[in-house]
GROMACS .gro file of C-alpha atoms in nm:
model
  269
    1UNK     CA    1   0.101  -1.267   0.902
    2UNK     CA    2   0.090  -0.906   0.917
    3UNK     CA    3   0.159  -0.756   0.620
    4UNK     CA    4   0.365  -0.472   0.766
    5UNK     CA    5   0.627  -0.753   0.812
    6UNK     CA    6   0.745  -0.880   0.516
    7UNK     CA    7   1.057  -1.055   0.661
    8UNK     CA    8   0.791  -1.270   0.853
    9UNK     CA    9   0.622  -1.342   0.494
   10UNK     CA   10   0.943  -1.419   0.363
   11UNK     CA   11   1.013  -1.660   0.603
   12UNK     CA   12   0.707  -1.844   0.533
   13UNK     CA   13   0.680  -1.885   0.210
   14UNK     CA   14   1.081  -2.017   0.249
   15UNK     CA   15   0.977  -2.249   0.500
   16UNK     CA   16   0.784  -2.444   0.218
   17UNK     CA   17   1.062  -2.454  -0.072
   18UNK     CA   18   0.859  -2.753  -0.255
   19UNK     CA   19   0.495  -2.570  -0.216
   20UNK     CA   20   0.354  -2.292  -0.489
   21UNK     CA   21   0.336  -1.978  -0.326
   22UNK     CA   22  -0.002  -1.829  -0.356
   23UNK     CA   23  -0.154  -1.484  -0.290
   24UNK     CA   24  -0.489  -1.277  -0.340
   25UNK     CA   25  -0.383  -0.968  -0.511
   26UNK     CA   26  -0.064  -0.705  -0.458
   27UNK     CA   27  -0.149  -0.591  -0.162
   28UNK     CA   28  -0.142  -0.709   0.195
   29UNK     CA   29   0.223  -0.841   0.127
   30UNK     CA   30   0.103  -0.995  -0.184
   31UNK     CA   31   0.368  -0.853  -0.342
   32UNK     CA   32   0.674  -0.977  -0.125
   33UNK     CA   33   0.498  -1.337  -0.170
   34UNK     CA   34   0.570  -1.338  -0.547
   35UNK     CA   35   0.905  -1.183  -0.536
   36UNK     CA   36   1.025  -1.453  -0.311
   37UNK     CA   37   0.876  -1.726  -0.490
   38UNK     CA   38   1.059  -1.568  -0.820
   39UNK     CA   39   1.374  -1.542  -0.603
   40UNK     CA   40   1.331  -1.860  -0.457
   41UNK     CA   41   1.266  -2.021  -0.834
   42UNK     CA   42   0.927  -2.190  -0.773
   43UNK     CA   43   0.593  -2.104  -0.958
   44UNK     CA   44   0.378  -1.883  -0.741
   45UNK     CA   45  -0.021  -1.866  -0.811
   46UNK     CA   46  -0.207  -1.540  -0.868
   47UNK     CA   47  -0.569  -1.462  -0.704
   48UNK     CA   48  -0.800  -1.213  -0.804
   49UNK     CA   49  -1.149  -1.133  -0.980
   50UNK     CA   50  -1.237  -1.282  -1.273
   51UNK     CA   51  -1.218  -1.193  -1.650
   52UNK     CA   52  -1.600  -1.220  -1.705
   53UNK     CA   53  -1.901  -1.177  -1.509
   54UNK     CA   54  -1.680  -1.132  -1.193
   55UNK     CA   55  -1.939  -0.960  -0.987
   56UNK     CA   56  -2.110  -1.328  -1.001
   57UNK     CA   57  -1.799  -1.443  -0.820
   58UNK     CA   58  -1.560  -1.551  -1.052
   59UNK     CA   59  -1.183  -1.584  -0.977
   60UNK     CA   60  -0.894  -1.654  -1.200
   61UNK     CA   61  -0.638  -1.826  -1.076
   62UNK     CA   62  -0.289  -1.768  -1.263
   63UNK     CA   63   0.049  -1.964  -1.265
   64UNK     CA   64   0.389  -1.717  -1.284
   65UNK     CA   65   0.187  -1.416  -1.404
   66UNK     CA   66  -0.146  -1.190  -1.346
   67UNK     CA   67  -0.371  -1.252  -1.637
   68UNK     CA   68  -0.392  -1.529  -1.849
   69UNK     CA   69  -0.268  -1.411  -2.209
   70UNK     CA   70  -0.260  -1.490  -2.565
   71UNK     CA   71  -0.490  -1.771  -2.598
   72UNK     CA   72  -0.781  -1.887  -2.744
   73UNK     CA   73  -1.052  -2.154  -2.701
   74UNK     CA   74  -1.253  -2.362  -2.908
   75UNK     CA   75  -1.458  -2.511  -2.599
   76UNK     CA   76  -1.774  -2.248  -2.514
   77UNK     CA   77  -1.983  -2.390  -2.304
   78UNK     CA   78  -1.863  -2.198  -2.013
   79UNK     CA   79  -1.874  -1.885  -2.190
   80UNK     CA   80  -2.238  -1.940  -2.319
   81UNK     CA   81  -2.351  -2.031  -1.956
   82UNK     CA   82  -2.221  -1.674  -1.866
   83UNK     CA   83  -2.495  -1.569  -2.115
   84UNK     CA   84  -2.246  -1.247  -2.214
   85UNK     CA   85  -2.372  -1.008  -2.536
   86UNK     CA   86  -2.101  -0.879  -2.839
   87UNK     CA   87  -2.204  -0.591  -2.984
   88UNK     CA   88  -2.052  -0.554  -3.333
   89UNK     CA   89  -1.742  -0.364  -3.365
   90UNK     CA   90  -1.787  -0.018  -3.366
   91UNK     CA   91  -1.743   0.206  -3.672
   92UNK     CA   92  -1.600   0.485  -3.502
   93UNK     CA   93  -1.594   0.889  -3.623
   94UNK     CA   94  -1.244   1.080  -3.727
   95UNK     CA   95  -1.308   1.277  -3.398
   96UNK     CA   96  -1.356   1.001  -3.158
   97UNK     CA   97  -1.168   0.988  -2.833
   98UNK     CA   98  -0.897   0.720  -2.760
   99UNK     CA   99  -0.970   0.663  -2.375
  100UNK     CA  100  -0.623   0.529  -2.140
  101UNK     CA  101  -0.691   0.348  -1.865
  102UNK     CA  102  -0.314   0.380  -1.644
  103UNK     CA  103  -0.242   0.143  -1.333
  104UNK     CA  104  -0.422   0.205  -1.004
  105UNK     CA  105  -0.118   0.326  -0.799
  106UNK     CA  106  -0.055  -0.012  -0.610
  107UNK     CA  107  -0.041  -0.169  -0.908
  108UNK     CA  108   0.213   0.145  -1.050
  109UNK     CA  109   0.484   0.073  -0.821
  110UNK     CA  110   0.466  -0.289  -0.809
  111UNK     CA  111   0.558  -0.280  -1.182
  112UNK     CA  112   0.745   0.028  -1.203
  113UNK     CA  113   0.538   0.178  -1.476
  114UNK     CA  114   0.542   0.537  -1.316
  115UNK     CA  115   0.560   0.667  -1.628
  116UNK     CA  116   0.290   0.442  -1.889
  117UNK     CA  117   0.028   0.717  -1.875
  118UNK     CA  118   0.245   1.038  -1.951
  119UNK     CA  119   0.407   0.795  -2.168
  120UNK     CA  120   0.118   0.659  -2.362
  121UNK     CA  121  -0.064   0.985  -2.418
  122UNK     CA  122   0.261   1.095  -2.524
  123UNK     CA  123   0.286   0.831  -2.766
  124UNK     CA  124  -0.083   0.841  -2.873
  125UNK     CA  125  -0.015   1.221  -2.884
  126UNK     CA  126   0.229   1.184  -3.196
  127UNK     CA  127   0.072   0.885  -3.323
  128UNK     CA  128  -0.294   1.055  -3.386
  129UNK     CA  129  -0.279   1.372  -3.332
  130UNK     CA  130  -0.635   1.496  -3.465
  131UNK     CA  131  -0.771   1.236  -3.208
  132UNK     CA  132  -0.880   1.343  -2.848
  133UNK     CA  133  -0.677   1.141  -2.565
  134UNK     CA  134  -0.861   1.062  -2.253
  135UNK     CA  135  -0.715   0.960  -1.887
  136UNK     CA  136  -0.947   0.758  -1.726
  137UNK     CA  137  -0.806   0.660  -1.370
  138UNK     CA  138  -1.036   0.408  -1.176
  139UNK     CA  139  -1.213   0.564  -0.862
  140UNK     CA  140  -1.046   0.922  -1.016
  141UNK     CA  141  -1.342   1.150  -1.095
  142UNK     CA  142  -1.133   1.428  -1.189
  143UNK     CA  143  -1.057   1.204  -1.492
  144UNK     CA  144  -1.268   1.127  -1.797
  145UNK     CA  145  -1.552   0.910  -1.679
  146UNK     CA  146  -1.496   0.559  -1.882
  147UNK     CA  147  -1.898   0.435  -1.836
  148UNK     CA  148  -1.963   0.770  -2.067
  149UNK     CA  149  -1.658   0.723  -2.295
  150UNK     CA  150  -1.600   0.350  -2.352
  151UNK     CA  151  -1.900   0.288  -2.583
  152UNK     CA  152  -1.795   0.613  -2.759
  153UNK     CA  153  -1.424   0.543  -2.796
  154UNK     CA  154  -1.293   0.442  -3.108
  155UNK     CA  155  -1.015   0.235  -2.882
  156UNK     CA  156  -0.876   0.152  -2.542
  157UNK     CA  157  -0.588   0.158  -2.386
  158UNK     CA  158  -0.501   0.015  -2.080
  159UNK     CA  159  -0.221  -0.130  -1.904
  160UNK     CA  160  -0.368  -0.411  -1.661
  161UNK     CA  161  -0.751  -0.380  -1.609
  162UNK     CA  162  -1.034  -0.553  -1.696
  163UNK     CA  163  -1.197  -0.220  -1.871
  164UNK     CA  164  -1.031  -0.389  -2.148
  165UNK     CA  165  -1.257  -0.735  -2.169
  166UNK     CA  166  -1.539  -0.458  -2.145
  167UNK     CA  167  -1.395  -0.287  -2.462
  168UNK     CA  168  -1.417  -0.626  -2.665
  169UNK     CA  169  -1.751  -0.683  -2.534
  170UNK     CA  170  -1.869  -0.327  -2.636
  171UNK     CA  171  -1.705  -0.391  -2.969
  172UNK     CA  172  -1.421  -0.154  -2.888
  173UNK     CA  173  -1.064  -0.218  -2.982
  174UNK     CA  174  -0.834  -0.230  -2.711
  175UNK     CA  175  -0.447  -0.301  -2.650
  176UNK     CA  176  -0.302  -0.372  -2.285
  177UNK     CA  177   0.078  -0.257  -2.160
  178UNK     CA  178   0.257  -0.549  -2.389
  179UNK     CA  179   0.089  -0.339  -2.683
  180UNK     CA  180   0.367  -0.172  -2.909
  181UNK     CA  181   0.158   0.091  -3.014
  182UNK     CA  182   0.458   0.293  -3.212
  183UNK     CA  183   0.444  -0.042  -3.477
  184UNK     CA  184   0.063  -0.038  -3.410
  185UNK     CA  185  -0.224   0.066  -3.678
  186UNK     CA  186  -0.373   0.267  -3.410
  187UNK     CA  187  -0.630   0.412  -3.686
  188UNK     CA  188  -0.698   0.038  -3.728
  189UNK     CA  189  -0.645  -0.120  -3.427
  190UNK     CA  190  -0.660  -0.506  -3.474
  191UNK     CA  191  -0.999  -0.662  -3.401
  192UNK     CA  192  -0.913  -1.016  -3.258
  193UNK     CA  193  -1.175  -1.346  -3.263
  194UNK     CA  194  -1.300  -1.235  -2.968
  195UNK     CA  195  -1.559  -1.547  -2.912
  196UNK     CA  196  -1.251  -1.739  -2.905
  197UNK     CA  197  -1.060  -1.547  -2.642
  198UNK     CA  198  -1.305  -1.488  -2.422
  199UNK     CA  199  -1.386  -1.808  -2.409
  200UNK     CA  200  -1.045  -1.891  -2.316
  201UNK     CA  201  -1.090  -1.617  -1.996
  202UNK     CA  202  -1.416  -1.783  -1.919
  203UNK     CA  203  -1.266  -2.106  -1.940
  204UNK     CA  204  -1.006  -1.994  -1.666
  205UNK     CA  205  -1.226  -1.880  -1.434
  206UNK     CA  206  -1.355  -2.020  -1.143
  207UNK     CA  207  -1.609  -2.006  -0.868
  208UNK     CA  208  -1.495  -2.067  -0.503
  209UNK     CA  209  -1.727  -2.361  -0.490
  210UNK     CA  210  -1.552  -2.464  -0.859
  211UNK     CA  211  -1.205  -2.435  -0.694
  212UNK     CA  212  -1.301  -2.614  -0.332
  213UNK     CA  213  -1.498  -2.866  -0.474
  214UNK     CA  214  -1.275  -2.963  -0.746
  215UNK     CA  215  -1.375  -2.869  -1.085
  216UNK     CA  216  -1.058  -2.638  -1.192
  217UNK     CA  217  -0.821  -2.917  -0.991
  218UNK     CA  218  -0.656  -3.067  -1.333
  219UNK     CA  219  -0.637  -2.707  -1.518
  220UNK     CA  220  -0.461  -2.540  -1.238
  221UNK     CA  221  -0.211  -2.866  -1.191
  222UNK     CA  222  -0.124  -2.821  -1.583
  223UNK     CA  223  -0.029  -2.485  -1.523
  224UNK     CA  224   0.150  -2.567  -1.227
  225UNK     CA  225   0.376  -2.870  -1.402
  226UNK     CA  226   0.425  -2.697  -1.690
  227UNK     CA  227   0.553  -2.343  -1.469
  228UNK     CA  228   0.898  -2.478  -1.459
  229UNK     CA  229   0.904  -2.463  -1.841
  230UNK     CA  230   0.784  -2.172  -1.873
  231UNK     CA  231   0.958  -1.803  -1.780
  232UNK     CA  232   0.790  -1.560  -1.516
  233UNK     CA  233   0.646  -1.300  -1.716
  234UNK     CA  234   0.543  -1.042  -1.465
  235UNK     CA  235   0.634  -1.059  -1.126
  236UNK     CA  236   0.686  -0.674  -1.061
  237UNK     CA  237   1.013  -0.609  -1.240
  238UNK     CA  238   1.248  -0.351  -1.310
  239UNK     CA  239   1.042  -0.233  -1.657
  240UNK     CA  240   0.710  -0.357  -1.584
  241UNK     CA  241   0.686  -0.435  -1.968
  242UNK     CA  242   0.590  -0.828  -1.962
  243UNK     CA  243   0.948  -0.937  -2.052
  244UNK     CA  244   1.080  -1.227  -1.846
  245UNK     CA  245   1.243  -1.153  -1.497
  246UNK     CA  246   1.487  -1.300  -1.276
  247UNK     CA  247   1.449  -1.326  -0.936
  248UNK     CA  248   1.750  -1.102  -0.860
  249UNK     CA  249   1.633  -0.853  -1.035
  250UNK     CA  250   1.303  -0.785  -0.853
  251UNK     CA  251   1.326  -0.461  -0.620
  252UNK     CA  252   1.179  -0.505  -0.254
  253UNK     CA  253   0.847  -0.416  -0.175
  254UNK     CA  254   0.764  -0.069  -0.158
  255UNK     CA  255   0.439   0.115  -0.009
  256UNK     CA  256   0.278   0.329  -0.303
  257UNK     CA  257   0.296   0.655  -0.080
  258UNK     CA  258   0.627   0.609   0.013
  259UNK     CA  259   0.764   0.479  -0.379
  260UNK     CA  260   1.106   0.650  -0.477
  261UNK     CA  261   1.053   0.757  -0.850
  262UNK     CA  262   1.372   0.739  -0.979
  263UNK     CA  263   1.497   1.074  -1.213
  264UNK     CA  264   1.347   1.105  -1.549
  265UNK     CA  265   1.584   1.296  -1.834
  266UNK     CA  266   1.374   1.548  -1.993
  267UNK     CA  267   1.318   1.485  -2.337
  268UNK     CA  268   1.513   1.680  -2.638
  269UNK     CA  269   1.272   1.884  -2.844
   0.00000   0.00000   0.00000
């Protein structure tokens, strides 16, 4: 289906009322496949690279949302195969930078968050103000380059990217969009068990011969029965701030160039 025809990827994914709706990514009418799904009340699935070690082919596979959140793992074998490296957490310097990673702009409009960089720098801004704030925008290079600042960051901020599994890996702090950094310790930003989460990514990641042959069958069928329990969390909504959406209230799809900002109040001094 060409993706320039959403009403023909509407149609299909209503054709199939008792079927998960699945789709690689936002783009490419990605986007109009979840909303429907959300509209339609059934669980869609969520394609895309992995948490860990993706460039060796890893997918994740994710029921009603984008990333798989909040959990933790007792089970490493997978993440030992991966044969992965934590550095100890950084001691950082009074003077080091606090580097923001915003949403590629696909990824902007789909979630509404037009405004999470100006926003978070603002924030950050008020927060810390003797600390340099960086802007690192992926494939940007008039931004701060974040291969030079990560490892010298005292912590990251990003709203959906995986700059942030780096981070813990590096032995950086770092908060994604659900973050509230005004109720935050951004001076001491929490340092999680992070041999326990990321075994919990690694654990929900797959290869494609894992997913043809089998292997991730019963974990992605327990995700699936237990979807109807569970509320969407992010299926581009009207906030794009993880809280749980009704299908109603998603907007249509919208091409980045073309996205409507709505008006934005300027702020009292």
């Amino acid at each position: 289906i060409d993706a320039r025809e959403p009403a023909k990827i509407v149609a299909a994914v209503e054709a199939n009322p008792k079927a998960a709706a699945l789709t690689y990514g936002v783009l490419r009418g990605g986007d109009t496949v979840m909303q429907t799904a959300v509209r339609m009340g059934k669980p869609f699935c969520y394609v895309d690279h992995g948490y860990l070690a993706s460039a060796k082919g890893f997918y994740r596979l994710v029921v009603n949302d984008h990333i798989h959140r909040g959990g933790v793992s007792a089970d490493m074998a997978r993440l030992e195969k991966l044969g992965l490296k934590l550095a100890p957490w950084r001691q950082s310097g009074p003077k080091d930078p606090i580097l923001v990673s915003p949403p590629t702009p696909w990824w902007r409009d789909f979630c509404q968050a037009w405004y999470y960089e100006i926003d978070t720098k603002r924030t950050l801004n008020d927060l810390v103000p003797n600390r340099p704030v960086l802007v690192s925008r992926k494939n940007d290079t008039r931004t701060a380059d974040a291969s030079y600042y990560l490892p010298r960051s005292h912590l990251v901020v990003t709203y959906i990217s995986n700059i942030a599994i780096d981070a813990l890996l590096a032995g950086i702090p770092s908060l994604i969009k659900f973050a509230d950094l005004e109720n935050t310790d951004v001076e001491d930003p929490p340092k999680p068990d992070r041999e326990a989460y990321l075994a919990y990514l690694a654990n929900n990641q797959w290869t494609l011969d894992e997913l043809t042959g089998g292997a991730a069958t019963d974990t992605i069928l327990a995700d699936l029965a237990n979807a109807a329990a569970a509320p969407i969390v992010d299926a581009g909504g009207s906030d794009g701030g993880g809280r749980p959406l009704d299908g109603d209230a998603l907007r249509p799809s919208v091409p980045h160039r073309t996205a409507r900002r709505p008006g934005r109040p300027r702020r009292k001094k």
